[in-house]
Short mmCIF file of C-alpha atoms in Angstrom, two decimals:
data_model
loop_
_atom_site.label_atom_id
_atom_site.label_comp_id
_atom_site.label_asym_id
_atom_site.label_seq_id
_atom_site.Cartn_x
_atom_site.Cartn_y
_atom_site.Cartn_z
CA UNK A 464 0.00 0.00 0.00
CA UNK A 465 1.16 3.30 -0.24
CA UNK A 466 1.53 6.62 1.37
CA UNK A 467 -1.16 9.35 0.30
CA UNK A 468 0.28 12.75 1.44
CA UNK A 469 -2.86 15.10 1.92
CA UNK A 470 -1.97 18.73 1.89
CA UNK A 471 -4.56 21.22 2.27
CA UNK A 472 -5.15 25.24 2.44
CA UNK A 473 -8.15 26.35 4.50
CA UNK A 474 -10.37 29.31 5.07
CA UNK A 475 -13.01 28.82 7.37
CA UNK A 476 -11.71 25.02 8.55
CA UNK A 477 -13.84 23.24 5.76
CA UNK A 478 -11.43 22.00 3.54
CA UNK A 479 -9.33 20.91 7.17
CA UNK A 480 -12.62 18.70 7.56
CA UNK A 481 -12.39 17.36 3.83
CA UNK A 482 -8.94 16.70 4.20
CA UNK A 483 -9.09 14.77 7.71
CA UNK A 484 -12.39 12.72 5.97
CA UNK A 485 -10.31 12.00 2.74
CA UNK A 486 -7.60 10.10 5.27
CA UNK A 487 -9.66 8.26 7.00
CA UNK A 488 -10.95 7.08 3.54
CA UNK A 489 -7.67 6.40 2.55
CA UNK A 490 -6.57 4.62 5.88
CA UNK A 491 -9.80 2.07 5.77
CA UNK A 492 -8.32 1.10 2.28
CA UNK A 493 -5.13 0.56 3.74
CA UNK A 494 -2.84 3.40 2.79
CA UNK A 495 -1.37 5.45 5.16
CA UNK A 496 -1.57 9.18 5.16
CA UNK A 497 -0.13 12.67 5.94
CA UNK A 498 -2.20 15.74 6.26
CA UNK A 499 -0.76 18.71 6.49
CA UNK A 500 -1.88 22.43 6.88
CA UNK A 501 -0.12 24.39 4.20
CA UNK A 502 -0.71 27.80 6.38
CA UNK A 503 1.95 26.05 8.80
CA UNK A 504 5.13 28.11 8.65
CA UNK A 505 7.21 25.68 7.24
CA UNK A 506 4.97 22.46 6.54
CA UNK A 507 7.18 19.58 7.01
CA UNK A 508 7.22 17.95 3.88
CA UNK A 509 9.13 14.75 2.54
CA UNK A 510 8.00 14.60 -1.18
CA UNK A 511 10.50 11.00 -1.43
CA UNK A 512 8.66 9.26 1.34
CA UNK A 513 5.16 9.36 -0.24
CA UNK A 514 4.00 7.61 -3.42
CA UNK A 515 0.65 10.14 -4.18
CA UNK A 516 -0.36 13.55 -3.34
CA UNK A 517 -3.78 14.90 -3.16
CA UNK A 518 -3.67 18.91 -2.71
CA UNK A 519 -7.00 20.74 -1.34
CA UNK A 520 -7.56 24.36 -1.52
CA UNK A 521 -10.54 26.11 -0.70
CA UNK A 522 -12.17 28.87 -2.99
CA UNK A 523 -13.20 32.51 -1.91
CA UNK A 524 -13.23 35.75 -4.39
CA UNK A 525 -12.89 33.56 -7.12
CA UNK A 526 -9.43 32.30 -6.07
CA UNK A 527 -7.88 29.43 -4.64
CA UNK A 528 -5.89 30.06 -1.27
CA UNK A 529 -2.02 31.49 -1.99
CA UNK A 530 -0.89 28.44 0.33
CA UNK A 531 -2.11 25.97 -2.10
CA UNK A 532 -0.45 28.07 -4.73
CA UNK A 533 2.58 28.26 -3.45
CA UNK A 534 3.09 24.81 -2.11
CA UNK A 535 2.55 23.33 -6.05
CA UNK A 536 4.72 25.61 -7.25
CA UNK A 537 7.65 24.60 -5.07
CA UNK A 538 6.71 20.96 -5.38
CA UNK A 539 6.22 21.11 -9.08
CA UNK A 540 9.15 18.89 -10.01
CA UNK A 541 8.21 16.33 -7.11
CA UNK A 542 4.24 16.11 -8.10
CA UNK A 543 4.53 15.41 -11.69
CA UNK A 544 6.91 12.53 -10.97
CA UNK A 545 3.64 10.93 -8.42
CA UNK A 546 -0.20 10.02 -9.14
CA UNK A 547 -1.64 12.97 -7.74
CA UNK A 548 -5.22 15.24 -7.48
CA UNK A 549 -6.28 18.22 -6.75
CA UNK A 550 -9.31 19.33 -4.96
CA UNK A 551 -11.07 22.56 -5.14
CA UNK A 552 -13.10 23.59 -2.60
CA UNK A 553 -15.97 25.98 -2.77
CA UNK A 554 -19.66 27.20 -2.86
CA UNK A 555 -19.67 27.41 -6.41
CA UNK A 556 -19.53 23.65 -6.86
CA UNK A 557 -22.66 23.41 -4.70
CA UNK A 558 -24.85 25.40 -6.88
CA UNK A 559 -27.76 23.41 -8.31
CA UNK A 560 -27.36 24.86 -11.82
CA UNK A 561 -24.78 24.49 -14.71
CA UNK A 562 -23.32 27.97 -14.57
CA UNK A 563 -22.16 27.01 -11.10
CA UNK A 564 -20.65 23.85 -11.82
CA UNK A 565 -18.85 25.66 -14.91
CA UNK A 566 -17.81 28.18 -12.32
CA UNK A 567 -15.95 25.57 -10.21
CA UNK A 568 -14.33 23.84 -13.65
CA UNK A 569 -13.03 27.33 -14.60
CA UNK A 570 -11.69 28.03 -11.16
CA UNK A 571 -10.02 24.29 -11.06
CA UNK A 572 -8.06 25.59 -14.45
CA UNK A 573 -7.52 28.89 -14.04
CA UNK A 574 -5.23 27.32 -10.44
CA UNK A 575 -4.03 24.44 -12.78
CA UNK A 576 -2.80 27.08 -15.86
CA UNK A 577 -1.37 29.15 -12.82
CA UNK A 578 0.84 26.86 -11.05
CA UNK A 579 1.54 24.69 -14.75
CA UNK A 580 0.26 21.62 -13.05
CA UNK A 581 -1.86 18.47 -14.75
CA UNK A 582 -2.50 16.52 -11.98
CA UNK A 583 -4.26 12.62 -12.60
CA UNK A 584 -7.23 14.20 -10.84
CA UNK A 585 -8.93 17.07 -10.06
CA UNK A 586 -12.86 17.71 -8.72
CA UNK A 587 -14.80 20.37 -7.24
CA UNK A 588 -15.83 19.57 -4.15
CA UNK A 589 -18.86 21.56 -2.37
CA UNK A 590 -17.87 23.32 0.84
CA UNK A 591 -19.63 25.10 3.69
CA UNK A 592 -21.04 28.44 4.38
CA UNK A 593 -20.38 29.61 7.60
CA UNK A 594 -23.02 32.29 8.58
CA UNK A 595 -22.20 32.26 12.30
CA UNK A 596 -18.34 33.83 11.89
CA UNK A 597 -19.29 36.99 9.86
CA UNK A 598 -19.89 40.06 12.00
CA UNK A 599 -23.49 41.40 12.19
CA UNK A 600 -22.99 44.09 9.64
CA UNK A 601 -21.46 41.32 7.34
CA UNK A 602 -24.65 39.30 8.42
CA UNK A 603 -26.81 42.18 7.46
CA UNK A 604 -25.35 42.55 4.18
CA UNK A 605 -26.08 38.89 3.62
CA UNK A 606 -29.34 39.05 4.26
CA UNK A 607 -29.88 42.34 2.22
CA UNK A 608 -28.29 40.57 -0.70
CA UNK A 609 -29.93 37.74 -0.33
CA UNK A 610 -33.39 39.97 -0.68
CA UNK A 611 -31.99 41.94 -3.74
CA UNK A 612 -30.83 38.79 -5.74
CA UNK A 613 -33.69 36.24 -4.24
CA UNK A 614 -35.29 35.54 -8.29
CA UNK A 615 -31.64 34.73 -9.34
CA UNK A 616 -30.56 32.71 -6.20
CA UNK A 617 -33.90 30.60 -6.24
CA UNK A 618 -32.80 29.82 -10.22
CA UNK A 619 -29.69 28.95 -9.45
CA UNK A 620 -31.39 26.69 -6.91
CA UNK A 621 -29.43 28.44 -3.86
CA UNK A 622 -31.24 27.95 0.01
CA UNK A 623 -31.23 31.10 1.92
CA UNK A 624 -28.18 31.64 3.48
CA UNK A 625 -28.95 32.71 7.01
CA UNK A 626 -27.69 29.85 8.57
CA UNK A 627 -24.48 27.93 8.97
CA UNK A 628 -24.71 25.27 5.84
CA UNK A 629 -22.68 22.19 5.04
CA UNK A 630 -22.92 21.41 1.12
CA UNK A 631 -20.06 18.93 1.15
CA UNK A 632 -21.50 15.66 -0.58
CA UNK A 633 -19.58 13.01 1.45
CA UNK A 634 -20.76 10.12 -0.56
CA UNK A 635 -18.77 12.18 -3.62
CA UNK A 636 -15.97 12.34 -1.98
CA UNK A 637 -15.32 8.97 -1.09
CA UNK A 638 -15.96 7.85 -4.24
CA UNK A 639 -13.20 10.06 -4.97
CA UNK A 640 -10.95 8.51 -2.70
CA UNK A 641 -11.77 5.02 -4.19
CA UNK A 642 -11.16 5.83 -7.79
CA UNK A 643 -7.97 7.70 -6.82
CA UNK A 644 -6.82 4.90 -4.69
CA UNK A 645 -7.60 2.16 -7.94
CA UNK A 646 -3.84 3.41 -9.53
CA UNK A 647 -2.22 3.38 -5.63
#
């Protein structure tokens, strides 16, 4: 079996809860894993000692987290010599339309064009919204927005957004985690 090195770039701790899930996946299969937080200082890294990578970076303004962009970048030599994926997390990919889901493809290449990277895999992957941090103002603009925009948000098949909401589809992502682990 091998050894799945999981390295991740949260926001708001979502994509720490993906990547923690996606190890346990890979550990009842019989690989073992690292996980690491790529907003540690230095994350302790031994590209040799691991046979796959799977990097996970959440979404927010459109971009993926600098972390995640940095980390492929100084790895680049050391991922395209391993079976690696990539997983991009965000709201977009939870949208019930197509324009979302096109959203979350063009985000997943406009990181992989950035960094020069062609990983085995790569998959949107629906995160969280996380009413409860944002100040009341913030919470306030929200809900004004959500008002404003309601026709379009209903279309897109959005909930209201007044609550803390988990859109991650676990069943996805361990499917995920057993086609990745088929070439392990």
């Amino acid at each position: 079996m091998s050894r799945v090195l999981i390295a991740y770039a949260t926001t708001e701790g979502q994509t720490a809860k993906i990547a923690s899930v996606l190890a346990g996946q890979f550990e009842e299969m019989g690989h073992e894993t690292q996980v690491i937080d790529l907003a540690a200082a230095e994350p302790d890294v031994d590209m040799t000692s691991v046979g796959a990578v799977v990097v996970a970076a959440s979404v927010h303004a459109g971009k993926h987290a600098d972390e995640a962009v940095r980390f492929v970048r100084d790895h680049l030599d050391a991922l395209r010599n391993k079976r690696t994926a990539f997983l991009s997390v965000s709201l977009s990919a939870a949208a019930e339309d197509s324009s979302g889901s096109e959203q979350a493809e063009n985000q997943i290449q406009a990181f992989l064009t950035d960094v020069d990277w062609q990983p085995d895999h790569s998959q949107a992957i629906a995160g969280a919204f996380r009413y409860s941090t944002f100040s009341r103002s913030w919470q306030w603009i929200i809900r004004i927005s959500q008002k404003l925009f309601q026709k379009e948000l209903r279309r897109q098949g959005w909930p209201e957004l007044t609550t803390d909401k988990e859109f991650t589809d676990w069943d996805a992502l361990k499917a995920f985690a057993a086609r990745f682990s088929l070439g392990l």
